[in-house]
Tab-separated table of N, CA and C in Angstrom:
chain	number	residue	atom	x	y	z
A	1	MET	N	64.094	20.508	77.272
A	1	MET	CA	63.746	21.789	77.763
A	1	MET	C	64.271	22.586	76.959
A	2	LEU	N	62.917	23.895	76.931
A	2	LEU	CA	63.396	24.602	75.800
A	2	LEU	C	64.250	25.676	76.298
A	3	THR	N	65.327	26.132	75.570
A	3	THR	CA	66.011	27.147	75.941
A	3	THR	C	65.039	28.519	75.568
A	4	LYS	N	65.486	29.693	75.847
A	4	LYS	CA	65.045	31.065	75.973
A	4	LYS	C	65.018	31.166	74.361
A	5	GLY	N	66.165	31.197	73.814
A	5	GLY	CA	66.118	31.073	72.219
A	5	GLY	C	65.091	30.361	71.169
A	6	ASP	N	64.917	28.954	71.826
A	6	ASP	CA	64.046	28.202	71.353
A	6	ASP	C	62.510	28.678	71.442
A	7	LYS	N	62.419	29.291	72.298
A	7	LYS	CA	61.227	29.837	72.534
A	7	LYS	C	60.639	31.288	71.937
A	8	TRP	N	61.685	31.851	71.539
A	8	TRP	CA	61.616	32.837	70.937
A	8	TRP	C	61.304	32.651	69.469
A	9	LEU	N	61.867	31.410	68.936
A	9	LEU	CA	61.983	31.102	67.733
A	9	LEU	C	60.379	30.352	67.791
A	10	VAL	N	59.905	29.452	68.423
A	10	VAL	CA	58.669	29.289	68.753
A	10	VAL	C	57.571	30.256	68.120
A	11	MET	N	57.629	31.432	69.043
A	11	MET	CA	56.953	32.780	68.972
A	11	MET	C	56.839	33.645	67.669
A	12	VAL	N	57.935	33.338	67.070
A	12	VAL	CA	58.335	33.771	65.740
A	12	VAL	C	57.783	33.479	64.892
A	13	LEU	N	58.032	31.889	64.818
A	13	LEU	CA	57.344	31.135	63.743
A	13	LEU	C	55.558	31.142	63.835
A	14	LEU	N	55.259	31.085	64.951
A	14	LEU	CA	53.776	31.387	65.383
A	14	LEU	C	53.239	32.416	64.729
A	15	SER	N	54.069	33.950	65.056
A	15	SER	CA	53.394	34.582	64.661
A	15	SER	C	53.556	35.091	62.735
A	16	ILE	N	54.696	34.165	62.374
A	16	ILE	CA	54.312	34.670	60.804
A	16	ILE	C	53.196	33.452	60.331
A	17	ALA	N	53.238	32.486	60.883
A	17	ALA	CA	51.917	31.692	60.478
A	17	ALA	C	50.481	32.116	60.665
A	18	LEU	N	50.170	32.681	61.583
A	18	LEU	CA	48.678	33.742	61.868
A	18	LEU	C	49.159	34.421	61.153
A	19	ALA	N	50.043	35.578	60.680
A	19	ALA	CA	49.931	36.618	60.059
A	19	ALA	C	49.412	35.939	58.617
A	20	GLY	N	50.206	35.109	58.055
A	20	GLY	CA	49.755	34.347	56.861
A	20	GLY	C	48.409	33.885	56.697
A	21	VAL	N	47.788	33.460	57.652
A	21	VAL	CA	46.420	33.004	57.473
A	21	VAL	C	45.421	34.341	57.718
A	22	GLY	N	46.237	35.391	58.545
A	22	GLY	CA	45.438	36.813	58.925
A	22	GLY	C	45.352	37.538	57.078
A	23	LEU	N	46.236	37.205	56.180
A	23	LEU	CA	46.631	37.950	55.293
A	23	LEU	C	45.571	37.150	54.001
A	24	HIS	N	45.911	35.667	54.065
A	24	HIS	CA	44.891	34.668	53.089
A	24	HIS	C	43.404	35.233	53.187
A	25	MET	N	42.832	35.347	54.720
A	25	MET	CA	41.371	35.774	54.867
A	25	MET	C	40.989	37.010	54.534
A	26	TYR	N	41.848	38.222	54.931
A	26	TYR	CA	41.814	39.242	54.309
A	26	TYR	C	41.631	39.218	52.593
A	27	TYR	N	42.631	38.541	52.168
A	27	TYR	CA	42.542	38.563	50.566
A	27	TYR	C	41.231	38.366	49.623
A	28	ILE	N	40.591	36.577	50.691
A	28	ILE	CA	39.572	36.006	50.285
A	28	ILE	C	38.308	37.499	50.554
A	29	ALA	N	38.004	37.864	51.231
A	29	ALA	CA	37.226	38.882	52.028
A	29	ALA	C	37.313	40.079	51.148
A	30	ALA	N	38.278	40.599	50.831
A	30	ALA	CA	38.222	41.538	49.831
A	30	ALA	C	38.176	41.387	48.395
A	31	ASN	N	38.370	40.312	48.179
A	31	ASN	CA	38.420	39.967	46.619
A	31	ASN	C	37.285	39.235	46.474
A	32	GLY	N	36.335	38.632	47.378
A	32	GLY	CA	35.523	37.625	46.840
A	32	GLY	C	35.966	36.719	46.225
A	33	GLN	N	37.045	36.290	46.661
A	33	GLN	CA	37.584	34.786	46.002
A	33	GLN	C	37.922	35.225	44.284
A	34	GLY	N	37.783	35.987	43.617
A	34	GLY	CA	37.832	36.379	42.359
A	34	GLY	C	36.657	35.773	41.391
A	35	GLN	N	35.414	35.578	42.328
A	35	GLN	CA	34.471	34.757	41.770
A	35	GLN	C	33.293	35.796	40.888
A	36	THR	N	33.131	35.245	39.827
A	36	THR	CA	31.614	36.077	39.017
A	36	THR	C	30.732	35.310	39.142
A	37	VAL	N	29.543	35.823	38.757
A	37	VAL	CA	28.398	35.546	38.235
A	37	VAL	C	28.036	35.325	36.707
A	38	ILE	N	27.611	34.556	36.225
A	38	ILE	CA	27.544	34.651	34.784
A	38	ILE	C	26.335	34.024	34.658
A	39	ILE	N	25.137	34.505	33.725
A	39	ILE	CA	23.503	34.486	33.581
A	39	ILE	C	23.750	34.366	32.281
A	40	THR	N	23.375	32.857	31.639
A	40	THR	CA	22.675	32.791	30.541
A	40	THR	C	21.297	32.406	30.520
A	41	VAL	N	20.814	32.829	29.246
A	41	VAL	CA	19.430	32.336	28.714
A	41	VAL	C	19.342	31.803	27.713
A	42	ASN	N	19.021	30.210	27.502
A	42	ASN	CA	19.221	29.509	26.128
A	42	ASN	C	20.582	29.566	25.584
A	43	GLY	N	21.443	29.510	26.485
A	43	GLY	CA	23.104	29.195	26.018
A	43	GLY	C	23.595	30.653	26.055
A	44	GLN	N	23.066	31.795	25.616
A	44	GLN	CA	23.362	33.254	25.538
A	44	GLN	C	23.856	33.772	26.827
A	45	THR	N	24.816	34.552	27.102
A	45	THR	CA	25.517	35.299	28.245
A	45	THR	C	24.602	36.558	27.957
A	46	VAL	N	23.846	36.740	29.004
A	46	VAL	CA	23.052	37.807	29.311
A	46	VAL	C	23.429	39.006	30.113
A	47	LYS	N	24.341	38.792	31.248
A	47	LYS	CA	24.745	39.439	32.187
A	47	LYS	C	25.725	38.512	32.707
A	48	THR	N	27.260	39.664	33.587
A	48	THR	CA	27.950	38.965	34.057
A	48	THR	C	28.588	39.858	35.369
A	49	PHE	N	28.651	39.727	36.440
A	49	PHE	CA	29.045	40.708	37.219
A	49	PHE	C	29.678	39.762	38.752
A	50	PRO	N	30.955	40.965	39.299
A	50	PRO	CA	31.310	40.247	40.132
A	50	PRO	C	30.492	39.975	41.670
A	51	LEU	N	30.941	38.939	42.267
A	51	LEU	CA	30.382	38.319	43.445
A	51	LEU	C	30.902	39.289	44.353
A	52	ARG	N	30.755	39.947	45.051
A	52	ARG	CA	31.847	40.409	46.429
A	52	ARG	C	30.479	41.165	47.102
A	53	GLN	N	31.048	41.299	48.194
A	53	GLN	CA	30.657	41.775	49.328
A	53	GLN	C	30.380	43.234	49.161
A	54	GLY	N	29.018	43.616	49.829
A	54	GLY	CA	28.798	44.846	49.749
A	54	GLY	C	28.209	44.948	48.020
A	55	TYR	N	28.168	44.268	47.469
A	55	TYR	CA	27.238	44.627	46.010
A	55	TYR	C	25.923	44.336	46.600
A	56	VAL	N	25.051	44.849	46.089
A	56	VAL	CA	23.147	44.576	46.490
A	56	VAL	C	22.457	45.131	45.080
A	57	GLY	N	21.551	44.310	44.652
A	57	GLY	CA	20.810	44.454	43.369
A	57	GLY	C	19.681	43.160	43.125
A	58	GLU	N	18.893	43.644	42.033
A	58	GLU	CA	18.359	42.796	41.410
A	58	GLU	C	17.956	43.195	39.968
A	59	PHE	N	17.480	42.669	39.120
A	59	PHE	CA	17.390	42.629	38.023
A	59	PHE	C	16.038	41.264	37.639
A	60	ARG	N	15.518	41.686	36.286
A	60	ARG	CA	14.501	40.875	35.827
A	60	ARG	C	14.856	40.570	34.613
A	61	LEU	N	14.881	38.934	34.402
A	61	LEU	CA	14.667	38.792	32.821
A	61	LEU	C	13.513	38.203	32.822
A	62	GLY	N	13.335	38.283	31.284
A	62	GLY	CA	11.775	37.634	30.783
A	62	GLY	C	11.286	38.705	29.961
A	63	ASP	N	9.805	38.014	29.831
A	63	ASP	CA	9.306	38.674	28.963
A	63	ASP	C	7.501	38.624	29.205
A	64	ASP	N	6.475	38.817	28.212
A	64	ASP	CA	5.370	38.469	28.716
A	64	ASP	C	4.955	37.104	29.273
A	65	HIS	N	5.919	36.538	28.464
A	65	HIS	CA	5.518	34.686	28.587
A	65	HIS	C	5.904	34.030	29.979
A	66	GLY	N	7.071	34.505	30.685
A	66	GLY	CA	7.845	34.184	31.898
A	66	GLY	C	8.690	35.041	32.210
A	67	TYR	N	9.087	34.909	33.634
A	67	TYR	CA	10.132	36.309	34.131
A	67	TYR	C	11.170	35.261	35.154
A	68	ASN	N	12.371	35.587	35.565
A	68	ASN	CA	12.781	35.459	36.762
A	68	ASN	C	13.065	36.439	37.272
A	69	ILE	N	13.210	36.838	38.731
A	69	ILE	CA	13.870	38.227	39.166
A	69	ILE	C	15.234	37.339	40.115
A	70	ILE	N	16.179	37.858	39.363
A	70	ILE	CA	17.721	37.501	40.433
A	70	ILE	C	18.518	38.547	41.100
A	71	GLU	N	18.467	37.776	42.309
A	71	GLU	CA	18.779	39.154	43.238
A	71	GLU	C	20.263	38.713	43.753
A	72	TYR	N	20.926	39.759	44.038
A	72	TYR	CA	22.494	39.530	44.573
A	72	TYR	C	22.759	40.288	45.740
A	73	SER	N	23.477	39.703	46.895
A	73	SER	CA	23.593	40.332	48.335
A	73	SER	C	24.386	39.839	49.010
A	74	GLY	N	25.534	40.255	49.465
A	74	GLY	CA	26.475	39.986	50.670
A	74	GLY	C	27.096	38.842	49.994
A	75	GLY	N	27.432	39.019	48.573
A	75	GLY	CA	28.744	37.802	47.935
A	75	GLY	C	27.863	36.511	47.683
A	76	ARG	N	26.552	36.861	47.307
A	76	ARG	CA	25.748	35.604	47.069
A	76	ARG	C	24.679	35.838	46.242
A	77	VAL	N	24.039	34.927	45.796
A	77	VAL	CA	23.029	35.439	44.362
A	77	VAL	C	21.968	33.820	44.556
A	78	ARG	N	20.710	34.394	43.925
A	78	ARG	CA	19.537	33.649	44.248
A	78	ARG	C	18.528	34.029	43.325
A	79	VAL	N	17.744	33.121	42.972
A	79	VAL	CA	16.466	33.314	41.767
A	79	VAL	C	15.510	33.975	42.758
A	80	ARG	N	15.052	34.867	43.163
A	80	ARG	CA	14.415	35.178	44.517
A	80	ARG	C	12.921	35.255	44.034
A	81	GLU	N	12.449	35.379	42.830
A	81	GLU	CA	10.943	34.976	42.477
A	81	GLU	C	10.692	34.648	40.477
A	82	ALA	N	9.822	33.940	40.254
A	82	ALA	CA	10.162	33.317	39.032
A	82	ALA	C	8.405	32.717	39.009
A	83	ASP	N	7.862	32.431	37.771
A	83	ASP	CA	6.485	32.015	37.686
A	83	ASP	C	6.365	31.141	36.844
A	84	CYS	N	7.729	30.112	36.868
A	84	CYS	CA	7.745	28.507	36.326
A	84	CYS	C	7.035	27.925	37.267
A	85	PRO	N	6.475	26.786	36.490
A	85	PRO	CA	5.515	25.675	37.624
A	85	PRO	C	5.849	25.267	38.723
A	86	ASP	N	7.133	25.114	38.698
A	86	ASP	CA	7.961	24.040	39.660
A	86	ASP	C	8.588	24.914	40.517
A	87	GLN	N	9.023	25.930	40.600
A	87	GLN	CA	9.640	26.865	41.738
A	87	GLN	C	11.059	26.076	42.354
A	88	ILE	N	11.708	25.485	41.397
A	88	ILE	CA	13.076	24.728	41.712
A	88	ILE	C	14.052	25.515	41.997
A	89	CYS	N	14.077	26.666	40.951
A	89	CYS	CA	15.022	27.858	40.665
A	89	CYS	C	15.211	28.468	41.987
A	90	VAL	N	13.707	28.899	42.509
A	90	VAL	CA	13.800	29.737	43.750
A	90	VAL	C	13.770	29.378	45.214
A	91	ASN	N	13.297	27.566	44.890
A	91	ASN	CA	13.594	26.730	45.858
A	91	ASN	C	15.422	26.805	46.313
A	92	SER	N	15.770	26.678	45.279
A	92	SER	CA	17.728	26.402	45.157
A	92	SER	C	18.343	27.205	46.159
A	93	GLY	N	17.616	28.597	46.604
A	93	GLY	CA	18.028	29.024	47.620
A	93	GLY	C	19.532	29.828	47.037
A	94	TRP	N	20.246	30.498	47.992
A	94	TRP	CA	21.238	31.211	47.980
A	94	TRP	C	22.365	30.558	47.241
A	95	ILE	N	23.352	30.879	46.595
A	95	ILE	CA	24.886	30.095	46.222
A	95	ILE	C	25.683	31.422	46.159
A	96	SER	N	26.947	30.754	46.376
A	96	SER	CA	28.136	31.567	46.439
A	96	SER	C	29.667	30.838	46.326
A	97	MET	N	29.557	30.078	46.316
A	97	MET	CA	30.582	29.327	45.841
A	97	MET	C	30.605	28.621	44.354
A	98	SER	N	31.670	28.915	43.648
A	98	SER	CA	31.933	28.057	42.735
A	98	SER	C	32.421	26.522	42.926
A	99	PRO	N	31.282	25.797	42.091
A	99	PRO	CA	31.031	25.576	40.681
A	99	PRO	C	29.401	25.720	41.062
A	100	GLN	N	28.874	25.940	42.161
A	100	GLN	CA	27.346	25.978	42.260
A	100	GLN	C	26.665	26.856	40.935
A	101	GLN	N	25.487	26.288	40.849
A	101	GLN	CA	24.622	27.141	39.855
A	101	GLN	C	23.403	26.870	40.244
A	102	ILE	N	22.299	27.946	39.828
A	102	ILE	CA	21.023	27.765	39.677
A	102	ILE	C	20.289	27.428	38.406
A	103	VAL	N	19.524	26.339	38.160
A	103	VAL	CA	18.933	26.428	36.577
A	103	VAL	C	17.266	26.070	36.963
A	104	CYS	N	16.661	27.068	35.537
A	104	CYS	CA	15.268	27.426	35.666
A	104	CYS	C	15.076	26.489	34.363
A	105	LEU	N	14.867	25.251	34.157
A	105	LEU	CA	14.407	25.026	32.966
A	105	LEU	C	13.495	25.166	31.970
A	106	PRO	N	12.441	25.399	32.581
A	106	PRO	CA	11.139	25.840	31.347
A	106	PRO	C	11.786	27.117	30.979
A	107	TYR	N	12.512	27.985	31.648
A	107	TYR	CA	13.038	29.221	30.652
A	107	TYR	C	14.436	29.384	30.475
A	108	ARG	N	15.098	28.251	30.687
A	108	ARG	CA	16.586	27.690	30.375
A	108	ARG	C	17.203	29.175	30.899
A	109	VAL	N	17.032	29.342	31.891
A	109	VAL	CA	17.983	30.471	32.690
A	109	VAL	C	19.037	29.470	33.580
A	110	VAL	N	20.386	29.715	33.534
A	110	VAL	CA	21.582	29.315	34.019
A	110	VAL	C	22.395	30.601	34.850
A	111	VAL	N	22.056	30.614	36.210
A	111	VAL	CA	22.879	31.404	37.225
A	111	VAL	C	23.978	30.471	37.503
A	112	LYS	N	24.927	30.956	36.967
A	112	LYS	CA	26.343	30.146	37.876
A	112	LYS	C	27.480	30.722	38.375
A	113	VAL	N	27.912	30.214	39.564
A	113	VAL	CA	29.073	31.287	40.102
A	113	VAL	C	30.603	30.385	39.369
A	114	VAL	N	31.414	30.982	39.063
A	114	VAL	CA	32.582	30.732	38.627
A	114	VAL	C	33.669	31.544	39.141
A	115	ALA	N	35.029	31.105	39.334
A	115	ALA	CA	35.766	31.127	40.350
A	115	ALA	C	36.716	31.472	39.007
A	116	GLY	N	37.748	32.605	39.546
A	116	GLY	CA	39.009	33.082	38.811
A	116	GLY	C	39.965	32.135	38.643
A	117	VAL	N	40.007	31.701	40.139
A	117	VAL	CA	41.075	30.642	40.061
A	117	VAL	C	40.359	29.220	40.341
A	118	PRO	N	41.066	27.811	39.434
A	118	PRO	CA	40.471	26.873	39.437
A	118	PRO	C	39.865	26.270	41.006
A	119	ALA	N	38.795	25.385	41.135
A	119	ALA	CA	38.504	25.044	42.524
A	119	ALA	C	39.546	24.044	43.084
A	120	ASP	N	39.213	23.449	44.228
A	120	ASP	CA	40.321	22.823	44.680
A	120	ASP	C	39.672	21.522	44.574
A	121	VAL	N	38.443	21.461	44.234
A	121	VAL	CA	37.776	19.605	43.611
A	121	VAL	C	38.574	19.115	42.460
A	122	ASP	N	39.137	18.365	42.391
A	122	ASP	CA	39.500	17.548	41.061
A	122	ASP	C	38.325	17.020	40.104
A	123	ASP	N	37.396	16.667	41.043
A	123	ASP	CA	36.580	15.864	40.121
A	123	ASP	C	34.873	15.913	41.143
A	124	ILE	N	33.985	15.732	39.999
A	124	ILE	CA	32.859	15.750	40.956
A	124	ILE	C	31.947	14.191	40.091
A	125	ALA	N	31.676	13.579	41.146
A	125	ALA	CA	30.808	12.087	40.555
A	125	ALA	C	29.400	12.125	40.748
A	126	ARG	N	28.943	11.640	40.217
A	126	ARG	CA	27.374	12.129	40.016
A	126	ARG	C	26.958	10.143	40.128
């Protein structure tokens, strides 16, 4: 049988636990987990930007021989349009979590999400 003091102790501990979960979720939403998008072409970094909620935009990579249009919105990024023959980069869809990446082999474009803190994944097996 729980005494009145035990019930208060349980209520205080539950309140502290819920406050901790709430603060953690707020931190993740406010900081986007500290994730950054790095875009490289032929191994050279051409653009880096934070991946956060509320950041919206797009830009074009390429020249007369080919192009990729990269779009970011709502804490995620994708290759919206490209003129490569297989369209694998376009069909990859949105990415938002580290270490996801989109690769366009014909134009050697890599769009990679990088976390400020290491991922919880210890290893990736193929």
